[in-house]
Amino acid sequence: QVDEFPAVSALYPTNASPFEFGGFCLVSLLDDNKLRRGVESYHAEHRGVRICFYSAEHRDKFLRNPDRY
């Protein structure tokens, strides 16, 4: 008997976030002490890593000084 469900890879799960840090906003975490999910439309790429932010203001703050985060 064959399973009705498609095979899933543990190494490349289909439900994984396309952003680093699980899609959480680093600026919210470090500056606001709040764990917030980023919004996909507010993202940036830094050193080959895609990062998602809670707001455009958080993204812009990160881009002004990315090495702080």
PDB file of N, CA, C and O in Angstrom:
ATOM      1  N   GLN A   1       0.848  -1.173   0.000  1.00  0.00           N
ATOM      2  CA  GLN A   1       0.000   0.000   0.000  1.00  0.00           C
ATOM      3  C   GLN A   1       0.899   1.244   0.000  1.00  0.00           C
ATOM      4  O   GLN A   1       1.908   1.302   0.709  1.00  0.00           O
ATOM      5  N   VAL A   2       0.520   2.253  -0.773  1.00  0.00           N
ATOM      6  CA  VAL A   2       1.297   3.482  -0.905  1.00  0.00           C
ATOM      7  C   VAL A   2       0.637   4.580  -0.082  1.00  0.00           C
ATOM      8  O   VAL A   2      -0.586   4.722  -0.087  1.00  0.00           O
ATOM      9  N   ASP A   3       1.483   5.366   0.627  1.00  0.00           N
ATOM     10  CA  ASP A   3       0.941   6.491   1.395  1.00  0.00           C
ATOM     11  C   ASP A   3       0.294   7.512   0.474  1.00  0.00           C
ATOM     12  O   ASP A   3       0.744   7.730  -0.646  1.00  0.00           O
ATOM     13  N   GLU A   4      -0.736   8.149   0.961  1.00  0.00           N
ATOM     14  CA  GLU A   4      -1.422   9.179   0.181  1.00  0.00           C
ATOM     15  C   GLU A   4      -0.748  10.545   0.327  1.00  0.00           C
ATOM     16  O   GLU A   4      -1.108  11.486  -0.354  1.00  0.00           O
ATOM     17  N   PHE A   5       0.201  10.652   1.222  1.00  0.00           N
ATOM     18  CA  PHE A   5       0.855  11.929   1.469  1.00  0.00           C
ATOM     19  C   PHE A   5       2.186  11.998   0.736  1.00  0.00           C
ATOM     20  O   PHE A   5       2.917  11.012   0.672  1.00  0.00           O
ATOM     21  N   PRO A   6       2.532  13.157   0.172  1.00  0.00           N
ATOM     22  CA  PRO A   6       3.820  13.284  -0.520  1.00  0.00           C
ATOM     23  C   PRO A   6       4.981  13.212   0.470  1.00  0.00           C
ATOM     24  O   PRO A   6       4.827  13.526   1.648  1.00  0.00           O
ATOM     25  N   ALA A   7       6.115  12.770  -0.034  1.00  0.00           N
ATOM     26  CA  ALA A   7       7.308  12.693   0.804  1.00  0.00           C
ATOM     27  C   ALA A   7       7.743  14.098   1.217  1.00  0.00           C
ATOM     28  O   ALA A   7       7.597  15.056   0.461  1.00  0.00           O
ATOM     29  N   VAL A   8       8.283  14.205   2.417  1.00  0.00           N
ATOM     30  CA  VAL A   8       8.755  15.483   2.949  1.00  0.00           C
ATOM     31  C   VAL A   8      10.205  15.313   3.369  1.00  0.00           C
ATOM     32  O   VAL A   8      10.572  14.314   3.969  1.00  0.00           O
ATOM     33  N   SER A   9      11.019  16.296   3.057  1.00  0.00           N
ATOM     34  CA  SER A   9      12.423  16.250   3.423  1.00  0.00           C
ATOM     35  C   SER A   9      12.650  16.962   4.749  1.00  0.00           C
ATOM     36  O   SER A   9      12.194  18.089   4.944  1.00  0.00           O
ATOM     37  N   ALA A  10      13.368  16.337   5.653  1.00  0.00           N
ATOM     38  CA  ALA A  10      13.724  16.983   6.911  1.00  0.00           C
ATOM     39  C   ALA A  10      14.765  18.076   6.693  1.00  0.00           C
ATOM     40  O   ALA A  10      14.845  19.036   7.450  1.00  0.00           O
ATOM     41  N   LEU A  11      15.571  17.926   5.653  1.00  0.00           N
ATOM     42  CA  LEU A  11      16.598  18.920   5.378  1.00  0.00           C
ATOM     43  C   LEU A  11      16.039  20.153   4.675  1.00  0.00           C
ATOM     44  O   LEU A  11      16.548  21.255   4.842  1.00  0.00           O
ATOM     45  N   TYR A  12      15.006  19.983   3.872  1.00  0.00           N
ATOM     46  CA  TYR A  12      14.416  21.078   3.111  1.00  0.00           C
ATOM     47  C   TYR A  12      12.901  21.075   3.287  1.00  0.00           C
ATOM     48  O   TYR A  12      12.161  20.806   2.350  1.00  0.00           O
ATOM     49  N   PRO A  13      12.417  21.376   4.493  1.00  0.00           N
ATOM     50  CA  PRO A  13      10.972  21.344   4.715  1.00  0.00           C
ATOM     51  C   PRO A  13      10.265  22.432   3.908  1.00  0.00           C
ATOM     52  O   PRO A  13      10.786  23.525   3.717  1.00  0.00           O
ATOM     53  N   THR A  14       9.090  22.115   3.434  1.00  0.00           N
ATOM     54  CA  THR A  14       8.350  23.061   2.601  1.00  0.00           C
ATOM     55  C   THR A  14       7.741  24.196   3.414  1.00  0.00           C
ATOM     56  O   THR A  14       7.390  25.226   2.869  1.00  0.00           O
ATOM     57  N   ASN A  15       7.623  24.024   4.717  1.00  0.00           N
ATOM     58  CA  ASN A  15       7.040  25.073   5.544  1.00  0.00           C
ATOM     59  C   ASN A  15       8.104  25.958   6.198  1.00  0.00           C
ATOM     60  O   ASN A  15       7.791  26.760   7.059  1.00  0.00           O
ATOM     61  N   ALA A  16       9.347  25.838   5.799  1.00  0.00           N
ATOM     62  CA  ALA A  16      10.413  26.646   6.380  1.00  0.00           C
ATOM     63  C   ALA A  16      10.293  28.088   5.893  1.00  0.00           C
ATOM     64  O   ALA A  16       9.894  28.346   4.765  1.00  0.00           O
ATOM     65  N   SER A  17      10.653  29.005   6.761  1.00  0.00           N
ATOM     66  CA  SER A  17      10.617  30.422   6.401  1.00  0.00           C
ATOM     67  C   SER A  17      11.708  30.711   5.369  1.00  0.00           C
ATOM     68  O   SER A  17      12.822  30.223   5.497  1.00  0.00           O
ATOM     69  N   PRO A  18      11.407  31.531   4.372  1.00  0.00           N
ATOM     70  CA  PRO A  18      12.442  31.905   3.404  1.00  0.00           C
ATOM     71  C   PRO A  18      13.426  32.921   3.979  1.00  0.00           C
ATOM     72  O   PRO A  18      14.372  33.318   3.332  1.00  0.00           O
ATOM     73  N   PHE A  19      13.189  33.329   5.223  1.00  0.00           N
ATOM     74  CA  PHE A  19      14.029  34.327   5.882  1.00  0.00           C
ATOM     75  C   PHE A  19      14.811  33.697   7.029  1.00  0.00           C
ATOM     76  O   PHE A  19      14.352  32.749   7.658  1.00  0.00           O
ATOM     77  N   GLU A  20      15.962  34.260   7.293  1.00  0.00           N
ATOM     78  CA  GLU A  20      16.766  33.796   8.434  1.00  0.00           C
ATOM     79  C   GLU A  20      16.075  34.170   9.741  1.00  0.00           C
ATOM     80  O   GLU A  20      15.150  34.977   9.770  1.00  0.00           O
ATOM     81  N   PHE A  21      16.537  33.608  10.819  1.00  0.00           N
ATOM     82  CA  PHE A  21      16.035  33.864  12.174  1.00  0.00           C
ATOM     83  C   PHE A  21      14.555  33.520  12.300  1.00  0.00           C
ATOM     84  O   PHE A  21      13.830  34.125  13.085  1.00  0.00           O
ATOM     85  N   GLY A  22      14.120  32.561  11.493  1.00  0.00           N
ATOM     86  CA  GLY A  22      12.741  32.096  11.572  1.00  0.00           C
ATOM     87  C   GLY A  22      11.726  33.139  11.158  1.00  0.00           C
ATOM     88  O   GLY A  22      10.548  33.004  11.459  1.00  0.00           O
ATOM     89  N   GLY A  23      12.174  34.201  10.488  1.00  0.00           N
ATOM     90  CA  GLY A  23      11.261  35.259  10.075  1.00  0.00           C
ATOM     91  C   GLY A  23      10.979  36.287  11.153  1.00  0.00           C
ATOM     92  O   GLY A  23      10.127  37.154  10.980  1.00  0.00           O
ATOM     93  N   PHE A  24      11.705  36.203  12.270  1.00  0.00           N
ATOM     94  CA  PHE A  24      11.510  37.175  13.341  1.00  0.00           C
ATOM     95  C   PHE A  24      12.343  38.418  13.087  1.00  0.00           C
ATOM     96  O   PHE A  24      13.410  38.363  12.466  1.00  0.00           O
ATOM     97  N   CYS A  25      11.877  39.557  13.594  1.00  0.00           N
ATOM     98  CA  CYS A  25      12.525  40.846  13.402  1.00  0.00           C
ATOM     99  C   CYS A  25      13.621  41.050  14.442  1.00  0.00           C
ATOM    100  O   CYS A  25      13.347  41.126  15.644  1.00  0.00           O
ATOM    101  N   LEU A  26      14.865  41.157  13.980  1.00  0.00           N
ATOM    102  CA  LEU A  26      16.003  41.355  14.887  1.00  0.00           C
ATOM    103  C   LEU A  26      15.941  42.699  15.590  1.00  0.00           C
ATOM    104  O   LEU A  26      16.315  42.820  16.760  1.00  0.00           O
ATOM    105  N   VAL A  27      15.498  43.725  14.889  1.00  0.00           N
ATOM    106  CA  VAL A  27      15.442  45.066  15.487  1.00  0.00           C
ATOM    107  C   VAL A  27      14.413  45.088  16.609  1.00  0.00           C
ATOM    108  O   VAL A  27      14.676  45.642  17.683  1.00  0.00           O
ATOM    109  N   SER A  28      13.263  44.480  16.411  1.00  0.00           N
ATOM    110  CA  SER A  28      12.253  44.398  17.476  1.00  0.00           C
ATOM    111  C   SER A  28      12.806  43.667  18.690  1.00  0.00           C
ATOM    112  O   SER A  28      12.605  44.091  19.831  1.00  0.00           O
ATOM    113  N   LEU A  29      13.517  42.589  18.439  1.00  0.00           N
ATOM    114  CA  LEU A  29      14.049  41.783  19.529  1.00  0.00           C
ATOM    115  C   LEU A  29      15.114  42.539  20.315  1.00  0.00           C
ATOM    116  O   LEU A  29      15.064  42.619  21.544  1.00  0.00           O
ATOM    117  N   LEU A  30      16.068  43.129  19.615  1.00  0.00           N
ATOM    118  CA  LEU A  30      17.199  43.749  20.302  1.00  0.00           C
ATOM    119  C   LEU A  30      16.928  45.164  20.796  1.00  0.00           C
ATOM    120  O   LEU A  30      17.438  45.554  21.841  1.00  0.00           O
ATOM    121  N   ASP A  31      16.138  45.922  20.074  1.00  0.00           N
ATOM    122  CA  ASP A  31      15.896  47.311  20.474  1.00  0.00           C
ATOM    123  C   ASP A  31      14.617  47.489  21.285  1.00  0.00           C
ATOM    124  O   ASP A  31      14.554  48.335  22.169  1.00  0.00           O
ATOM    125  N   ASP A  32      13.588  46.703  20.972  1.00  0.00           N
ATOM    126  CA  ASP A  32      12.298  46.857  21.653  1.00  0.00           C
ATOM    127  C   ASP A  32      12.039  45.782  22.706  1.00  0.00           C
ATOM    128  O   ASP A  32      11.042  45.847  23.408  1.00  0.00           O
ATOM    129  N   ASN A  33      12.916  44.775  22.770  1.00  0.00           N
ATOM    130  CA  ASN A  33      12.719  43.648  23.682  1.00  0.00           C
ATOM    131  C   ASN A  33      11.399  42.924  23.423  1.00  0.00           C
ATOM    132  O   ASN A  33      10.737  42.476  24.348  1.00  0.00           O
ATOM    133  N   LYS A  34      11.016  42.843  22.140  1.00  0.00           N
ATOM    134  CA  LYS A  34       9.776  42.159  21.767  1.00  0.00           C
ATOM    135  C   LYS A  34      10.078  41.166  20.658  1.00  0.00           C
ATOM    136  O   LYS A  34      10.797  41.481  19.716  1.00  0.00           O
ATOM    137  N   LEU A  35       9.505  39.993  20.795  1.00  0.00           N
ATOM    138  CA  LEU A  35       9.653  38.961  19.768  1.00  0.00           C
ATOM    139  C   LEU A  35       8.488  39.102  18.800  1.00  0.00           C
ATOM    140  O   LEU A  35       7.351  38.752  19.122  1.00  0.00           O
ATOM    141  N   ARG A  36       8.784  39.680  17.636  1.00  0.00           N
ATOM    142  CA  ARG A  36       7.740  39.920  16.647  1.00  0.00           C
ATOM    143  C   ARG A  36       8.118  39.259  15.331  1.00  0.00           C
ATOM    144  O   ARG A  36       9.268  39.315  14.917  1.00  0.00           O
ATOM    145  N   ARG A  37       7.129  38.698  14.674  1.00  0.00           N
ATOM    146  CA  ARG A  37       7.350  38.159  13.332  1.00  0.00           C
ATOM    147  C   ARG A  37       7.495  39.317  12.360  1.00  0.00           C
ATOM    148  O   ARG A  37       6.803  40.318  12.466  1.00  0.00           O
ATOM    149  N   GLY A  38       8.392  39.147  11.418  1.00  0.00           N
ATOM    150  CA  GLY A  38       8.543  40.145  10.376  1.00  0.00           C
ATOM    151  C   GLY A  38       7.437  40.037   9.343  1.00  0.00           C
ATOM    152  O   GLY A  38       6.768  39.015   9.230  1.00  0.00           O
ATOM    153  N   VAL A  39       7.263  41.116   8.619  1.00  0.00           N
ATOM    154  CA  VAL A  39       6.295  41.175   7.532  1.00  0.00           C
ATOM    155  C   VAL A  39       7.078  40.994   6.233  1.00  0.00           C
ATOM    156  O   VAL A  39       8.082  41.665   6.016  1.00  0.00           O
ATOM    157  N   GLU A  40       6.629  40.092   5.399  1.00  0.00           N
ATOM    158  CA  GLU A  40       7.398  39.732   4.210  1.00  0.00           C
ATOM    159  C   GLU A  40       7.724  40.934   3.327  1.00  0.00           C
ATOM    160  O   GLU A  40       8.778  40.993   2.704  1.00  0.00           O
ATOM    161  N   SER A  41       6.858  41.911   3.285  1.00  0.00           N
ATOM    162  CA  SER A  41       7.110  43.075   2.423  1.00  0.00           C
ATOM    163  C   SER A  41       8.205  43.985   2.977  1.00  0.00           C
ATOM    164  O   SER A  41       8.707  44.842   2.255  1.00  0.00           O
ATOM    165  N   TYR A  42       8.569  43.818   4.244  1.00  0.00           N
ATOM    166  CA  TYR A  42       9.666  44.591   4.847  1.00  0.00           C
ATOM    167  C   TYR A  42      10.861  43.667   5.050  1.00  0.00           C
ATOM    168  O   TYR A  42      11.018  43.066   6.110  1.00  0.00           O
ATOM    169  N   HIS A  43      11.663  43.520   4.026  1.00  0.00           N
ATOM    170  CA  HIS A  43      12.826  42.650   4.155  1.00  0.00           C
ATOM    171  C   HIS A  43      14.034  43.299   3.499  1.00  0.00           C
ATOM    172  O   HIS A  43      13.915  44.286   2.769  1.00  0.00           O
ATOM    173  N   ALA A  44      15.189  42.744   3.814  1.00  0.00           N
ATOM    174  CA  ALA A  44      16.445  43.204   3.227  1.00  0.00           C
ATOM    175  C   ALA A  44      17.367  42.001   3.120  1.00  0.00           C
ATOM    176  O   ALA A  44      17.159  40.981   3.776  1.00  0.00           O
ATOM    177  N   GLU A  45      18.382  42.149   2.306  1.00  0.00           N
ATOM    178  CA  GLU A  45      19.404  41.117   2.198  1.00  0.00           C
ATOM    179  C   GLU A  45      20.721  41.723   2.643  1.00  0.00           C
ATOM    180  O   GLU A  45      21.083  42.825   2.234  1.00  0.00           O
ATOM    181  N   HIS A  46      21.407  41.016   3.524  1.00  0.00           N
ATOM    182  CA  HIS A  46      22.697  41.480   4.043  1.00  0.00           C
ATOM    183  C   HIS A  46      23.654  40.294   4.069  1.00  0.00           C
ATOM    184  O   HIS A  46      23.355  39.279   4.692  1.00  0.00           O
ATOM    185  N   ARG A  47      24.763  40.445   3.367  1.00  0.00           N
ATOM    186  CA  ARG A  47      25.771  39.374   3.289  1.00  0.00           C
ATOM    187  C   ARG A  47      25.174  38.044   2.846  1.00  0.00           C
ATOM    188  O   ARG A  47      25.466  36.981   3.390  1.00  0.00           O
ATOM    189  N   GLY A  48      24.258  38.119   1.889  1.00  0.00           N
ATOM    190  CA  GLY A  48      23.659  36.913   1.341  1.00  0.00           C
ATOM    191  C   GLY A  48      22.557  36.301   2.172  1.00  0.00           C
ATOM    192  O   GLY A  48      22.075  35.215   1.869  1.00  0.00           O
ATOM    193  N   VAL A  49      22.139  36.996   3.227  1.00  0.00           N
ATOM    194  CA  VAL A  49      21.102  36.482   4.119  1.00  0.00           C
ATOM    195  C   VAL A  49      19.859  37.354   3.993  1.00  0.00           C
ATOM    196  O   VAL A  49      19.940  38.580   4.073  1.00  0.00           O
ATOM    197  N   ARG A  50      18.711  36.722   3.797  1.00  0.00           N
ATOM    198  CA  ARG A  50      17.445  37.458   3.738  1.00  0.00           C
ATOM    199  C   ARG A  50      16.879  37.595   5.140  1.00  0.00           C
ATOM    200  O   ARG A  50      16.707  36.606   5.856  1.00  0.00           O
ATOM    201  N   ILE A  51      16.559  38.849   5.504  1.00  0.00           N
ATOM    202  CA  ILE A  51      16.065  39.143   6.845  1.00  0.00           C
ATOM    203  C   ILE A  51      14.747  39.897   6.719  1.00  0.00           C
ATOM    204  O   ILE A  51      14.612  40.807   5.913  1.00  0.00           O
ATOM    205  N   CYS A  52      13.799  39.519   7.539  1.00  0.00           N
ATOM    206  CA  CYS A  52      12.461  40.092   7.517  1.00  0.00           C
ATOM    207  C   CYS A  52      12.283  41.002   8.738  1.00  0.00           C
ATOM    208  O   CYS A  52      12.792  40.700   9.824  1.00  0.00           O
ATOM    209  N   PHE A  53      11.541  42.108   8.570  1.00  0.00           N
ATOM    210  CA  PHE A  53      11.379  43.090   9.648  1.00  0.00           C
ATOM    211  C   PHE A  53       9.914  43.360   9.937  1.00  0.00           C
ATOM    212  O   PHE A  53       9.052  43.210   9.081  1.00  0.00           O
ATOM    213  N   TYR A  54       9.651  43.823  11.141  1.00  0.00           N
ATOM    214  CA  TYR A  54       8.299  44.113  11.608  1.00  0.00           C
ATOM    215  C   TYR A  54       7.697  45.317  10.891  1.00  0.00           C
ATOM    216  O   TYR A  54       6.495  45.368  10.660  1.00  0.00           O
ATOM    217  N   SER A  55       8.539  46.299  10.544  1.00  0.00           N
ATOM    218  CA  SER A  55       8.050  47.513   9.894  1.00  0.00           C
ATOM    219  C   SER A  55       9.138  48.074   8.980  1.00  0.00           C
ATOM    220  O   SER A  55      10.308  47.676   9.060  1.00  0.00           O
ATOM    221  N   ALA A  56       8.741  49.015   8.143  1.00  0.00           N
ATOM    222  CA  ALA A  56       9.715  49.692   7.278  1.00  0.00           C
ATOM    223  C   ALA A  56      10.724  50.457   8.133  1.00  0.00           C
ATOM    224  O   ALA A  56      11.904  50.520   7.795  1.00  0.00           O
ATOM    225  N   GLU A  57      10.280  51.018   9.245  1.00  0.00           N
ATOM    226  CA  GLU A  57      11.183  51.746  10.135  1.00  0.00           C
ATOM    227  C   GLU A  57      12.255  50.823  10.714  1.00  0.00           C
ATOM    228  O   GLU A  57      13.417  51.204  10.810  1.00  0.00           O
ATOM    229  N   HIS A  58      11.850  49.606  11.086  1.00  0.00           N
ATOM    230  CA  HIS A  58      12.811  48.640  11.616  1.00  0.00           C
ATOM    231  C   HIS A  58      13.811  48.227  10.532  1.00  0.00           C
ATOM    232  O   HIS A  58      15.007  48.121  10.787  1.00  0.00           O
ATOM    233  N   ARG A  59      13.327  48.011   9.323  1.00  0.00           N
ATOM    234  CA  ARG A  59      14.221  47.662   8.217  1.00  0.00           C
ATOM    235  C   ARG A  59      15.226  48.779   7.955  1.00  0.00           C
ATOM    236  O   ARG A  59      16.422  48.536   7.828  1.00  0.00           O
ATOM    237  N   ASP A  60      14.740  50.011   7.914  1.00  0.00           N
ATOM    238  CA  ASP A  60      15.619  51.147   7.650  1.00  0.00           C
ATOM    239  C   ASP A  60      16.645  51.334   8.759  1.00  0.00           C
ATOM    240  O   ASP A  60      17.805  51.660   8.499  1.00  0.00           O
ATOM    241  N   LYS A  61      16.240  51.092   9.983  1.00  0.00           N
ATOM    242  CA  LYS A  61      17.171  51.184  11.121  1.00  0.00           C
ATOM    243  C   LYS A  61      18.270  50.128  10.989  1.00  0.00           C
ATOM    244  O   LYS A  61      19.444  50.406  11.226  1.00  0.00           O
ATOM    245  N   PHE A  62      17.893  48.931  10.604  1.00  0.00           N
ATOM    246  CA  PHE A  62      18.868  47.870  10.390  1.00  0.00           C
ATOM    247  C   PHE A  62      19.842  48.254   9.279  1.00  0.00           C
ATOM    248  O   PHE A  62      21.055  48.095   9.425  1.00  0.00           O
ATOM    249  N   LEU A  63      19.316  48.761   8.179  1.00  0.00           N
ATOM    250  CA  LEU A  63      20.163  49.090   7.031  1.00  0.00           C
ATOM    251  C   LEU A  63      21.136  50.227   7.317  1.00  0.00           C
ATOM    252  O   LEU A  63      22.203  50.296   6.711  1.00  0.00           O
ATOM    253  N   ARG A  64      20.798  51.108   8.250  1.00  0.00           N
ATOM    254  CA  ARG A  64      21.725  52.186   8.628  1.00  0.00           C
ATOM    255  C   ARG A  64      22.948  51.653   9.369  1.00  0.00           C
ATOM    256  O   ARG A  64      24.014  52.241   9.324  1.00  0.00           O
ATOM    257  N   ASN A  65      22.788  50.510  10.098  1.00  0.00           N
ATOM    258  CA  ASN A  65      23.892  49.965  10.880  1.00  0.00           C
ATOM    259  C   ASN A  65      23.721  48.453  11.045  1.00  0.00           C
ATOM    260  O   ASN A  65      23.483  47.961  12.150  1.00  0.00           O
ATOM    261  N   PRO A  66      23.840  47.693   9.967  1.00  0.00           N
ATOM    262  CA  PRO A  66      23.564  46.237  10.043  1.00  0.00           C
ATOM    263  C   PRO A  66      24.526  45.472  10.959  1.00  0.00           C
ATOM    264  O   PRO A  66      24.132  44.446  11.526  1.00  0.00           O
ATOM    265  N   ASP A  67      25.736  45.934  11.116  1.00  0.00           N
ATOM    266  CA  ASP A  67      26.685  45.193  11.952  1.00  0.00           C
ATOM    267  C   ASP A  67      26.300  45.236  13.436  1.00  0.00           C
ATOM    268  O   ASP A  67      26.759  44.399  14.209  1.00  0.00           O
ATOM    269  N   ARG A  68      25.466  46.159  13.827  1.00  0.00           N
ATOM    270  CA  ARG A  68      24.986  46.212  15.223  1.00  0.00           C
ATOM    271  C   ARG A  68      24.144  44.981  15.533  1.00  0.00           C
ATOM    272  O   ARG A  68      24.086  44.516  16.653  1.00  0.00           O
ATOM    273  N   TYR A  69      23.467  44.472  14.535  1.00  0.00           N
ATOM    274  CA  TYR A  69      22.541  43.364  14.743  1.00  0.00           C
ATOM    275  C   TYR A  69      23.163  42.039  14.369  1.00  0.00           C
ATOM    276  O   TYR A  69      22.685  41.015  14.630  1.00  0.00           O
TER     277      TYR A  69
END
